[in-house]
Amino acid sequence: MSALGVYVSVPFCRAKCSFCNFASGVFGDAQMQGYVGRVCEEIRGARGYGAGLGVGVAESVDSVYLGGGTPSLLTAGMFGEVFGALRGEFAVNAGSEITCECAPGQVSEGSLEGMLGVGVNRVSFGVQSFVDAEGAGVGRMHTGEACRKEIRRMLGAGLRVGVDLICGLPGQTFESWKYSVGEAIASGVEHVSVYMLEVDEGSRLGREKMAGGARYGAGVLPEDEAVADWYVAACEWLEEAGLGQYEISNFGVKSRHNLKYWRREGYLGFGMDAHSMLRDGVGGVRWAGTAAMGEYLGGMGARGFVRTVERVGIEGAFEEALFTGLRQVEGVSLRELRGEFGGLVDGMDFGQAGLVEVCGDRVRLTRAGRLVSNEVFGRLLEGVVV
């Protein structure tokens, strides 16, 4: 059984960004400490829970990812508690990739010491924009200079560093977008994630946009066509700088943890709204925790944890393999798909139209196809010529 990936959800923020629709928020110290204790309890019960679902849980782990929220708000003691529980239940392999998401300006010396003390060797900064006005406009609490300073600080501490950027922020222009991408490249980070802004009703920005209002910059959002062009330009700039694209949103040195999602390798999620997937032959089992803090903290003792569970059969597994595989620039191997799913592959029609290309044994999205990937996936699964 191959080593697992572990995701720990840390849903704490100092302020919630206007575009955010994640299960995160601002909580007090007592809730944070109670939450950490609850996560540790969940970790200690993981093996038994997997057995109850009829799937085995591997003994070893080779990637740990603390996401949020802002995990860097944890104290050194909290980091120690979480990793004490993890190492009590799993063998964390030597050379494991251990990542912590951080917000620039929100990593205290104590937190940094705590991160280094438990083995964190990679940080991911939610920069979003190096342009001060763009960041402030969506509720970010840092400046471009603070981002540059924090990146230098983390590199100086011996950590691998990645940054997240968002394309399509309110008030953003082609020139300001090019500036942010250029600053990310110049900073010397090994990894850049580029996300096109999603505006939906789960965020304050999305609700304002749908209501026709102007708060949170809803009235100055760039047009979708422009955002698509900026994304394509960023792909070219990053490639030219040596940060090769390996997934729709990701460039540079590959994240071992995220590759587990795209390759359908087993992973466990702990904490609020965390997701898990363990393989069971071709199929598997998925489960997810509640997205409500009250339910997560209140389900202690005999009531257990609030979760939803889904059994994944061969057809569902095939859809996942196609969806996650085509997110990767290298695409999917037809030989491997046929070996695992047999005749399901033979019903696929990989039409060209500039969105999908077949190169020998591999099927992959073109750069244009990556812009409309969900539409392409849907058409492929319906057997419609793309």
CSV table of C-alpha atoms in Angstrom, one decimal:
chain,number,residue,atom,x,y,z
A,1,MET,CA,0.0,0.0,0.0
A,2,SER,CA,1.5,3.3,-1.1
A,3,ALA,CA,2.2,6.2,1.3
A,4,LEU,CA,-0.7,8.5,2.0
A,5,GLY,CA,-1.1,12.2,1.7
A,6,VAL,CA,-2.5,14.1,4.7
A,7,TYR,CA,-4.4,17.3,4.6
A,8,VAL,CA,-5.1,19.3,7.8
A,9,SER,CA,-7.8,22.0,7.5
A,10,VAL,CA,-7.0,25.1,9.6
A,11,PRO,CA,-10.0,27.4,9.0
A,12,PHE,CA,-8.7,30.5,10.9
A,13,CYS,CA,-8.3,33.9,9.4
A,14,ARG,CA,-7.5,37.4,10.7
A,15,ALA,CA,-10.0,38.7,8.2
A,16,LYS,CA,-12.1,37.0,5.5
A,17,CYS,CA,-11.4,38.1,1.9
A,18,SER,CA,-14.4,39.3,-0.1
A,19,PHE,CA,-13.9,36.6,-2.8
A,20,CYS,CA,-13.5,33.7,-0.4
A,21,ASN,CA,-16.2,31.0,-0.3
A,22,PHE,CA,-14.1,28.5,1.8
A,23,ALA,CA,-15.2,27.2,5.2
A,24,SER,CA,-13.1,29.6,7.1
A,25,GLY,CA,-13.5,32.6,9.4
A,26,VAL,CA,-12.3,34.7,12.3
A,27,PHE,CA,-12.4,32.7,15.6
A,28,GLY,CA,-11.1,33.4,19.1
A,29,ASP,CA,-8.2,31.7,20.9
A,30,ALA,CA,-10.4,29.3,22.9
A,31,GLN,CA,-12.1,28.0,19.7
A,32,MET,CA,-8.7,27.6,18.0
A,33,GLN,CA,-7.4,25.5,20.9
A,34,GLY,CA,-10.5,23.4,21.0
A,35,TYR,CA,-10.4,22.9,17.3
A,36,VAL,CA,-6.8,21.7,17.4
A,37,GLY,CA,-7.7,19.2,20.1
A,38,ARG,CA,-10.6,18.0,18.0
A,39,VAL,CA,-8.4,17.5,14.9
A,40,CYS,CA,-6.0,15.5,17.0
A,41,GLU,CA,-8.9,13.3,18.2
A,42,GLU,CA,-9.9,12.8,14.5
A,43,ILE,CA,-6.4,11.8,13.5
A,44,ARG,CA,-6.2,9.2,16.3
A,45,GLY,CA,-9.4,7.7,15.1
A,46,ALA,CA,-8.6,7.6,11.4
A,47,ARG,CA,-7.5,4.0,11.2
A,48,GLY,CA,-10.6,2.7,13.0
A,49,TYR,CA,-12.8,4.8,10.8
A,50,GLY,CA,-11.3,3.4,7.6
A,51,ALA,CA,-11.7,-0.1,8.9
A,52,GLY,CA,-15.4,0.6,9.6
A,53,LEU,CA,-15.8,1.6,5.9
A,54,GLY,CA,-14.0,-1.6,4.8
A,55,VAL,CA,-10.9,0.1,3.5
A,56,GLY,CA,-7.3,-0.2,4.7
A,57,VAL,CA,-5.3,2.8,5.9
A,58,ALA,CA,-1.6,2.8,5.0
A,59,GLU,CA,0.9,3.0,7.8
A,60,SER,CA,3.1,5.7,6.2
A,61,VAL,CA,2.7,9.2,5.0
A,62,ASP,CA,4.9,11.1,2.5
A,63,SER,CA,3.1,14.4,2.2
A,64,VAL,CA,1.4,16.7,4.7
A,65,TYR,CA,-0.4,19.9,3.7
A,66,LEU,CA,-1.8,22.4,6.2
A,67,GLY,CA,-4.4,24.5,4.4
A,68,GLY,CA,-7.0,27.0,5.3
A,69,GLY,CA,-7.7,29.6,6.3
A,70,THR,CA,-4.3,30.7,7.5
A,71,PRO,CA,-2.5,27.8,9.2
A,72,SER,CA,0.5,30.1,10.0
A,73,LEU,CA,-1.7,31.6,12.8
A,74,LEU,CA,-1.2,28.4,14.8
A,75,THR,CA,1.1,28.7,17.8
A,76,ALA,CA,4.2,26.6,18.1
A,77,GLY,CA,2.4,24.5,20.7
A,78,MET,CA,-0.5,23.9,18.4
A,79,PHE,CA,1.8,22.8,15.6
A,80,GLY,CA,3.4,20.4,18.1
A,81,GLU,CA,0.0,19.0,19.1
A,82,VAL,CA,-1.1,18.3,15.5
A,83,PHE,CA,2.2,16.7,14.5
A,84,GLY,CA,2.4,14.7,17.7
A,85,ALA,CA,-0.9,13.2,16.9
A,86,LEU,CA,0.1,12.5,13.3
A,87,ARG,CA,3.4,10.9,14.2
A,88,GLY,CA,1.6,8.9,16.8
A,89,GLU,CA,-0.6,7.2,14.2
A,90,PHE,CA,1.5,7.3,11.0
A,91,ALA,CA,5.2,6.9,10.0
A,92,VAL,CA,6.0,10.2,8.4
A,93,ASN,CA,8.6,9.2,5.9
A,94,ALA,CA,12.0,10.8,5.8
A,95,GLY,CA,12.0,13.3,2.9
A,96,SER,CA,8.3,13.9,3.2
A,97,GLU,CA,6.9,17.1,1.6
A,98,ILE,CA,5.4,19.1,4.5
A,99,THR,CA,3.6,22.3,3.4
A,100,CYS,CA,2.0,25.1,5.4
A,101,GLU,CA,-0.1,27.8,3.8
A,102,CYS,CA,0.8,31.3,5.1
A,103,ALA,CA,-0.4,34.8,4.8
A,104,PRO,CA,2.3,37.5,4.3
A,105,GLY,CA,2.9,39.4,7.5
A,106,GLN,CA,1.1,36.7,9.6
A,107,VAL,CA,3.9,34.4,10.5
A,108,SER,CA,5.2,35.2,13.9
A,109,GLU,CA,8.7,34.2,15.0
A,110,GLY,CA,7.1,31.7,17.3
A,111,SER,CA,5.0,30.2,14.6
A,112,LEU,CA,8.0,30.0,12.2
A,113,GLU,CA,9.9,28.2,14.9
A,114,GLY,CA,7.0,25.8,15.5
A,115,MET,CA,6.7,25.1,11.8
A,116,LEU,CA,10.4,24.3,11.5
A,117,GLY,CA,10.3,22.3,14.7
A,118,VAL,CA,7.7,19.9,13.3
A,119,GLY,CA,9.4,19.5,9.9
A,120,VAL,CA,7.6,21.9,7.7
A,121,ASN,CA,9.9,22.3,4.6
A,122,ARG,CA,7.6,24.1,2.2
A,123,VAL,CA,5.3,27.2,2.5
A,124,SER,CA,2.7,28.5,0.1
A,125,PHE,CA,2.0,32.2,0.3
A,126,GLY,CA,-1.5,33.5,-0.5
A,127,VAL,CA,-0.1,36.7,-2.2
A,128,GLN,CA,-2.9,37.0,-4.8
A,129,SER,CA,-1.5,40.3,-6.1
A,130,PHE,CA,1.7,42.3,-5.6
A,131,VAL,CA,-0.3,45.5,-6.3
A,132,ASP,CA,-1.3,47.1,-3.0
A,133,ALA,CA,-4.6,48.6,-4.2
A,134,GLU,CA,-5.8,45.2,-5.7
A,135,GLY,CA,-5.0,43.3,-2.5
A,136,ALA,CA,-6.6,45.9,-0.2
A,137,GLY,CA,-9.7,46.0,-2.5
A,138,VAL,CA,-10.5,42.3,-1.7
A,139,GLY,CA,-9.6,42.4,2.0
A,140,ARG,CA,-5.9,41.3,1.9
A,141,MET,CA,-4.0,42.7,4.8
A,142,HIS,CA,-0.5,42.8,3.2
A,143,THR,CA,1.4,45.0,0.8
A,144,GLY,CA,3.6,44.0,-2.1
A,145,GLU,CA,6.7,44.9,-0.1
A,146,ALA,CA,5.5,42.8,2.8
A,147,CYS,CA,5.2,39.8,0.4
A,148,ARG,CA,8.7,40.3,-1.0
A,149,LYS,CA,10.0,40.6,2.6
A,150,GLU,CA,8.3,37.4,3.8
A,151,ILE,CA,9.4,35.4,0.7
A,152,ARG,CA,13.0,36.4,1.4
A,153,ARG,CA,12.5,35.5,5.1
A,154,MET,CA,11.2,32.0,4.3
A,155,LEU,CA,13.9,31.4,1.7
A,156,GLY,CA,16.5,32.5,4.3
A,157,ALA,CA,15.1,30.0,6.8
A,158,GLY,CA,15.8,27.2,4.2
A,159,LEU,CA,12.1,26.7,3.2
A,160,ARG,CA,10.9,26.0,-0.3
A,161,VAL,CA,8.4,28.7,-1.3
A,162,GLY,CA,5.4,28.9,-3.6
A,163,VAL,CA,3.0,31.8,-4.2
A,164,ASP,CA,-0.6,32.0,-5.3
A,165,LEU,CA,-1.8,34.7,-7.7
A,166,ILE,CA,-5.4,35.5,-8.8
A,167,CYS,CA,-6.1,36.7,-12.3
A,168,GLY,CA,-9.3,38.8,-12.6
A,169,LEU,CA,-9.3,40.7,-9.4
A,170,PRO,CA,-11.5,43.9,-9.2
A,171,GLY,CA,-9.7,46.8,-10.9
A,172,GLN,CA,-7.0,44.6,-12.3
A,173,THR,CA,-5.5,45.5,-15.7
A,174,PHE,CA,-3.2,43.7,-18.1
A,175,GLU,CA,-0.3,45.9,-16.9
A,176,SER,CA,-0.9,45.3,-13.2
A,177,TRP,CA,-1.3,41.5,-13.8
A,178,LYS,CA,1.9,41.4,-15.7
A,179,TYR,CA,3.6,43.3,-12.8
A,180,SER,CA,2.4,40.7,-10.3
A,181,VAL,CA,3.5,37.8,-12.4
A,182,GLY,CA,6.9,39.5,-12.9
A,183,GLU,CA,7.3,40.1,-9.2
A,184,ALA,CA,6.5,36.4,-8.4
A,185,ILE,CA,9.2,35.3,-11.0
A,186,ALA,CA,11.7,37.8,-9.7
A,187,SER,CA,11.2,36.7,-6.1
A,188,GLY,CA,13.0,33.4,-6.7
A,189,VAL,CA,10.1,31.1,-5.6
A,190,GLU,CA,10.1,27.6,-7.0
A,191,HIS,CA,6.3,27.3,-7.6
A,192,VAL,CA,3.5,29.7,-8.7
A,193,SER,CA,-0.2,28.9,-8.7
A,194,VAL,CA,-2.4,31.0,-11.0
A,195,TYR,CA,-6.2,31.0,-10.4
A,196,MET,CA,-8.8,32.8,-12.5
A,197,LEU,CA,-11.1,34.5,-10.1
A,198,GLU,CA,-14.4,32.6,-9.5
A,199,VAL,CA,-17.3,34.8,-8.6
A,200,ASP,CA,-20.1,32.8,-7.0
A,201,GLU,CA,-22.9,33.4,-4.4
A,202,GLY,CA,-20.8,31.8,-1.7
A,203,SER,CA,-18.7,34.9,-1.3
A,204,ARG,CA,-19.5,38.5,-0.5
A,205,LEU,CA,-18.1,39.6,-3.8
A,206,GLY,CA,-20.3,37.1,-5.7
A,207,ARG,CA,-23.5,38.1,-3.9
A,208,GLU,CA,-22.8,41.7,-4.5
A,209,LYS,CA,-22.1,41.1,-8.2
A,210,MET,CA,-25.3,39.1,-8.6
A,211,ALA,CA,-27.3,41.8,-6.9
A,212,GLY,CA,-25.9,44.4,-9.4
A,213,GLY,CA,-24.1,46.3,-6.6
A,214,ALA,CA,-20.7,48.0,-6.6
A,215,ARG,CA,-19.3,47.1,-3.1
A,216,TYR,CA,-16.1,45.0,-2.9
A,217,GLY,CA,-15.2,46.1,-6.4
A,218,ALA,CA,-18.1,44.2,-8.0
A,219,GLY,CA,-18.5,47.0,-10.5
A,220,VAL,CA,-14.9,46.9,-11.8
A,221,LEU,CA,-14.4,43.2,-12.4
A,222,PRO,CA,-12.5,42.6,-15.6
A,223,GLU,CA,-14.4,40.9,-18.5
A,224,ASP,CA,-14.0,37.1,-18.7
A,225,GLU,CA,-12.4,37.3,-22.2
A,226,ALA,CA,-9.7,39.6,-20.8
A,227,VAL,CA,-9.0,37.3,-17.9
A,228,ALA,CA,-8.7,34.4,-20.2
A,229,ASP,CA,-6.1,36.3,-22.3
A,230,TRP,CA,-4.2,37.3,-19.1
A,231,TYR,CA,-4.1,33.7,-18.0
A,232,VAL,CA,-2.6,32.6,-21.3
A,233,ALA,CA,-0.1,35.4,-21.1
A,234,ALA,CA,0.9,34.3,-17.6
A,235,CYS,CA,1.4,30.7,-18.9
A,236,GLU,CA,3.9,32.0,-21.5
A,237,TRP,CA,5.7,34.3,-19.0
A,238,LEU,CA,6.2,31.6,-16.4
A,239,GLU,CA,7.3,29.1,-19.0
A,240,GLU,CA,9.9,31.5,-20.3
A,241,ALA,CA,11.1,32.0,-16.8
A,242,GLY,CA,11.7,28.3,-16.3
A,243,LEU,CA,8.5,27.7,-14.3
A,244,GLY,CA,7.0,25.0,-16.5
A,245,GLN,CA,3.3,24.4,-16.3
A,246,TYR,CA,2.4,20.9,-15.0
A,247,GLU,CA,-1.3,21.4,-14.2
A,248,ILE,CA,-4.1,23.9,-15.2
A,249,SER,CA,-3.2,26.2,-12.3
A,250,ASN,CA,0.3,25.2,-11.3
A,251,PHE,CA,3.8,26.0,-12.5
A,252,GLY,CA,7.3,25.1,-11.4
A,253,VAL,CA,8.5,22.4,-9.1
A,254,LYS,CA,5.7,19.9,-8.8
A,255,SER,CA,3.8,19.7,-5.4
A,256,ARG,CA,3.9,16.0,-4.3
A,257,HIS,CA,0.8,16.5,-2.2
A,258,ASN,CA,-1.4,18.0,-5.0
A,259,LEU,CA,-0.2,15.3,-7.4
A,260,LYS,CA,-1.9,12.7,-5.1
A,261,TYR,CA,-5.3,14.3,-5.9
A,262,TRP,CA,-4.7,14.4,-9.6
A,263,ARG,CA,-3.3,10.8,-9.8
A,264,ARG,CA,-6.1,9.4,-7.5
A,265,GLU,CA,-3.6,8.3,-4.8
A,266,GLY,CA,-4.9,7.9,-1.3
A,267,TYR,CA,-5.2,10.8,1.1
A,268,LEU,CA,-6.8,11.6,4.4
A,269,GLY,CA,-8.3,15.0,5.4
A,270,PHE,CA,-8.7,16.1,9.0
A,271,GLY,CA,-10.6,19.1,10.2
A,272,MET,CA,-13.6,21.2,9.1
A,273,ASP,CA,-14.7,20.6,5.5
A,274,ALA,CA,-11.7,18.3,4.9
A,275,HIS,CA,-12.0,15.5,2.3
A,276,SER,CA,-10.5,12.0,2.2
A,277,MET,CA,-10.2,9.4,-0.5
A,278,LEU,CA,-8.9,5.8,-0.2
A,279,ARG,CA,-8.7,3.4,-3.1
A,280,ASP,CA,-10.5,0.1,-3.0
A,281,GLY,CA,-9.4,-1.7,-6.1
A,282,VAL,CA,-10.4,0.4,-9.1
A,283,GLY,CA,-13.0,2.3,-7.1
A,284,GLY,CA,-12.8,3.7,-3.6
A,285,VAL,CA,-14.4,5.5,-0.8
A,286,ARG,CA,-14.6,9.3,-0.3
A,287,TRP,CA,-15.8,11.2,2.8
A,288,ALA,CA,-15.9,14.8,3.9
A,289,GLY,CA,-16.3,16.5,7.2
A,290,THR,CA,-18.9,19.1,8.1
A,291,ALA,CA,-18.2,22.7,7.0
A,292,ALA,CA,-19.8,24.1,10.1
A,293,MET,CA,-17.5,25.0,13.0
A,294,GLY,CA,-20.3,24.4,15.6
A,295,GLU,CA,-21.0,20.9,14.3
A,296,TYR,CA,-17.3,20.0,14.1
A,297,LEU,CA,-16.6,21.1,17.7
A,298,GLY,CA,-19.9,19.9,19.0
A,299,GLY,CA,-19.8,16.4,17.7
A,300,MET,CA,-17.5,15.1,20.4
A,301,GLY,CA,-17.8,11.9,22.4
A,302,ALA,CA,-20.5,9.4,21.5
A,303,ARG,CA,-22.0,11.6,18.8
A,304,GLY,CA,-18.8,11.2,16.7
A,305,PHE,CA,-17.8,13.3,13.7
A,306,VAL,CA,-20.3,14.6,11.2
A,307,ARG,CA,-19.4,13.3,7.8
A,308,THR,CA,-20.8,12.4,4.4
A,309,VAL,CA,-19.6,9.2,2.7
A,310,GLU,CA,-19.6,8.3,-1.0
A,311,ARG,CA,-18.8,4.9,-2.5
A,312,VAL,CA,-17.0,5.3,-5.8
A,313,GLY,CA,-17.7,2.6,-8.4
A,314,ILE,CA,-15.9,1.8,-11.6
A,315,GLU,CA,-17.8,4.5,-13.6
A,316,GLY,CA,-17.3,7.2,-11.0
A,317,ALA,CA,-13.6,6.2,-10.8
A,318,PHE,CA,-13.3,6.4,-14.6
A,319,GLU,CA,-14.8,9.9,-14.6
A,320,GLU,CA,-12.4,11.0,-11.8
A,321,ALA,CA,-9.4,9.5,-13.6
A,322,LEU,CA,-10.3,11.4,-16.8
A,323,PHE,CA,-11.1,14.6,-15.0
A,324,THR,CA,-8.0,14.7,-12.7
A,325,GLY,CA,-5.7,13.3,-15.4
A,326,LEU,CA,-6.6,15.9,-18.0
A,327,ARG,CA,-5.9,18.7,-15.5
A,328,GLN,CA,-2.3,17.7,-15.8
A,329,VAL,CA,-0.4,19.1,-18.8
A,330,GLU,CA,1.0,15.6,-19.5
A,331,GLY,CA,-2.6,14.3,-19.9
A,332,VAL,CA,-3.6,10.7,-19.5
A,333,SER,CA,-2.3,7.5,-21.0
A,334,LEU,CA,-4.9,5.6,-23.0
A,335,ARG,CA,-3.1,2.3,-22.4
A,336,GLU,CA,-3.3,2.9,-18.6
A,337,LEU,CA,-6.9,3.9,-18.8
A,338,ARG,CA,-7.8,0.8,-20.8
A,339,GLY,CA,-5.8,-1.4,-18.4
A,340,GLU,CA,-7.9,-0.1,-15.5
A,341,PHE,CA,-11.3,0.6,-17.0
A,342,GLY,CA,-11.5,-1.6,-20.1
A,343,GLY,CA,-14.3,-0.8,-22.5
A,344,LEU,CA,-15.3,2.5,-20.9
A,345,VAL,CA,-12.4,4.1,-22.8
A,346,ASP,CA,-13.5,2.8,-26.2
A,347,GLY,CA,-16.7,4.9,-26.1
A,348,MET,CA,-14.8,8.1,-25.8
A,349,ASP,CA,-14.5,10.4,-28.8
A,350,PHE,CA,-11.5,12.6,-28.5
A,351,GLY,CA,-12.4,15.1,-31.2
A,352,GLN,CA,-9.9,17.9,-31.9
A,353,ALA,CA,-11.4,21.4,-32.4
A,354,GLY,CA,-8.3,22.9,-30.8
A,355,LEU,CA,-9.3,21.8,-27.3
A,356,VAL,CA,-8.1,18.2,-27.0
A,357,GLU,CA,-5.1,16.6,-28.7
A,358,VAL,CA,-3.9,12.9,-29.0
A,359,CYS,CA,-0.2,12.5,-29.0
A,360,GLY,CA,0.6,8.8,-29.4
A,361,ASP,CA,-0.7,7.0,-26.3
A,362,ARG,CA,-1.5,10.2,-24.5
A,363,VAL,CA,-4.6,12.5,-24.5
A,364,ARG,CA,-4.3,16.0,-23.2
A,365,LEU,CA,-5.9,19.4,-23.2
A,366,THR,CA,-4.5,22.1,-25.4
A,367,ARG,CA,-3.9,25.5,-23.7
A,368,ALA,CA,-7.2,26.6,-25.1
A,369,GLY,CA,-8.8,23.5,-23.7
A,370,ARG,CA,-7.5,24.3,-20.2
A,371,LEU,CA,-9.5,27.5,-20.3
A,372,VAL,CA,-12.8,25.6,-20.7
A,373,SER,CA,-11.7,22.4,-19.0
A,374,ASN,CA,-15.0,21.7,-17.2
A,375,GLU,CA,-17.0,22.1,-20.5
A,376,VAL,CA,-14.5,19.7,-22.2
A,377,PHE,CA,-14.8,17.1,-19.5
A,378,GLY,CA,-18.5,17.2,-19.7
A,379,ARG,CA,-18.6,16.7,-23.4
A,380,LEU,CA,-16.1,13.9,-23.3
A,381,LEU,CA,-18.1,12.0,-20.7
A,382,GLU,CA,-21.3,12.5,-22.8
A,383,GLY,CA,-19.4,11.0,-25.8
A,384,VAL,CA,-20.0,14.3,-27.7
A,385,VAL,CA,-17.3,15.3,-30.3
A,386,VAL,CA,-15.4,18.2,-28.8
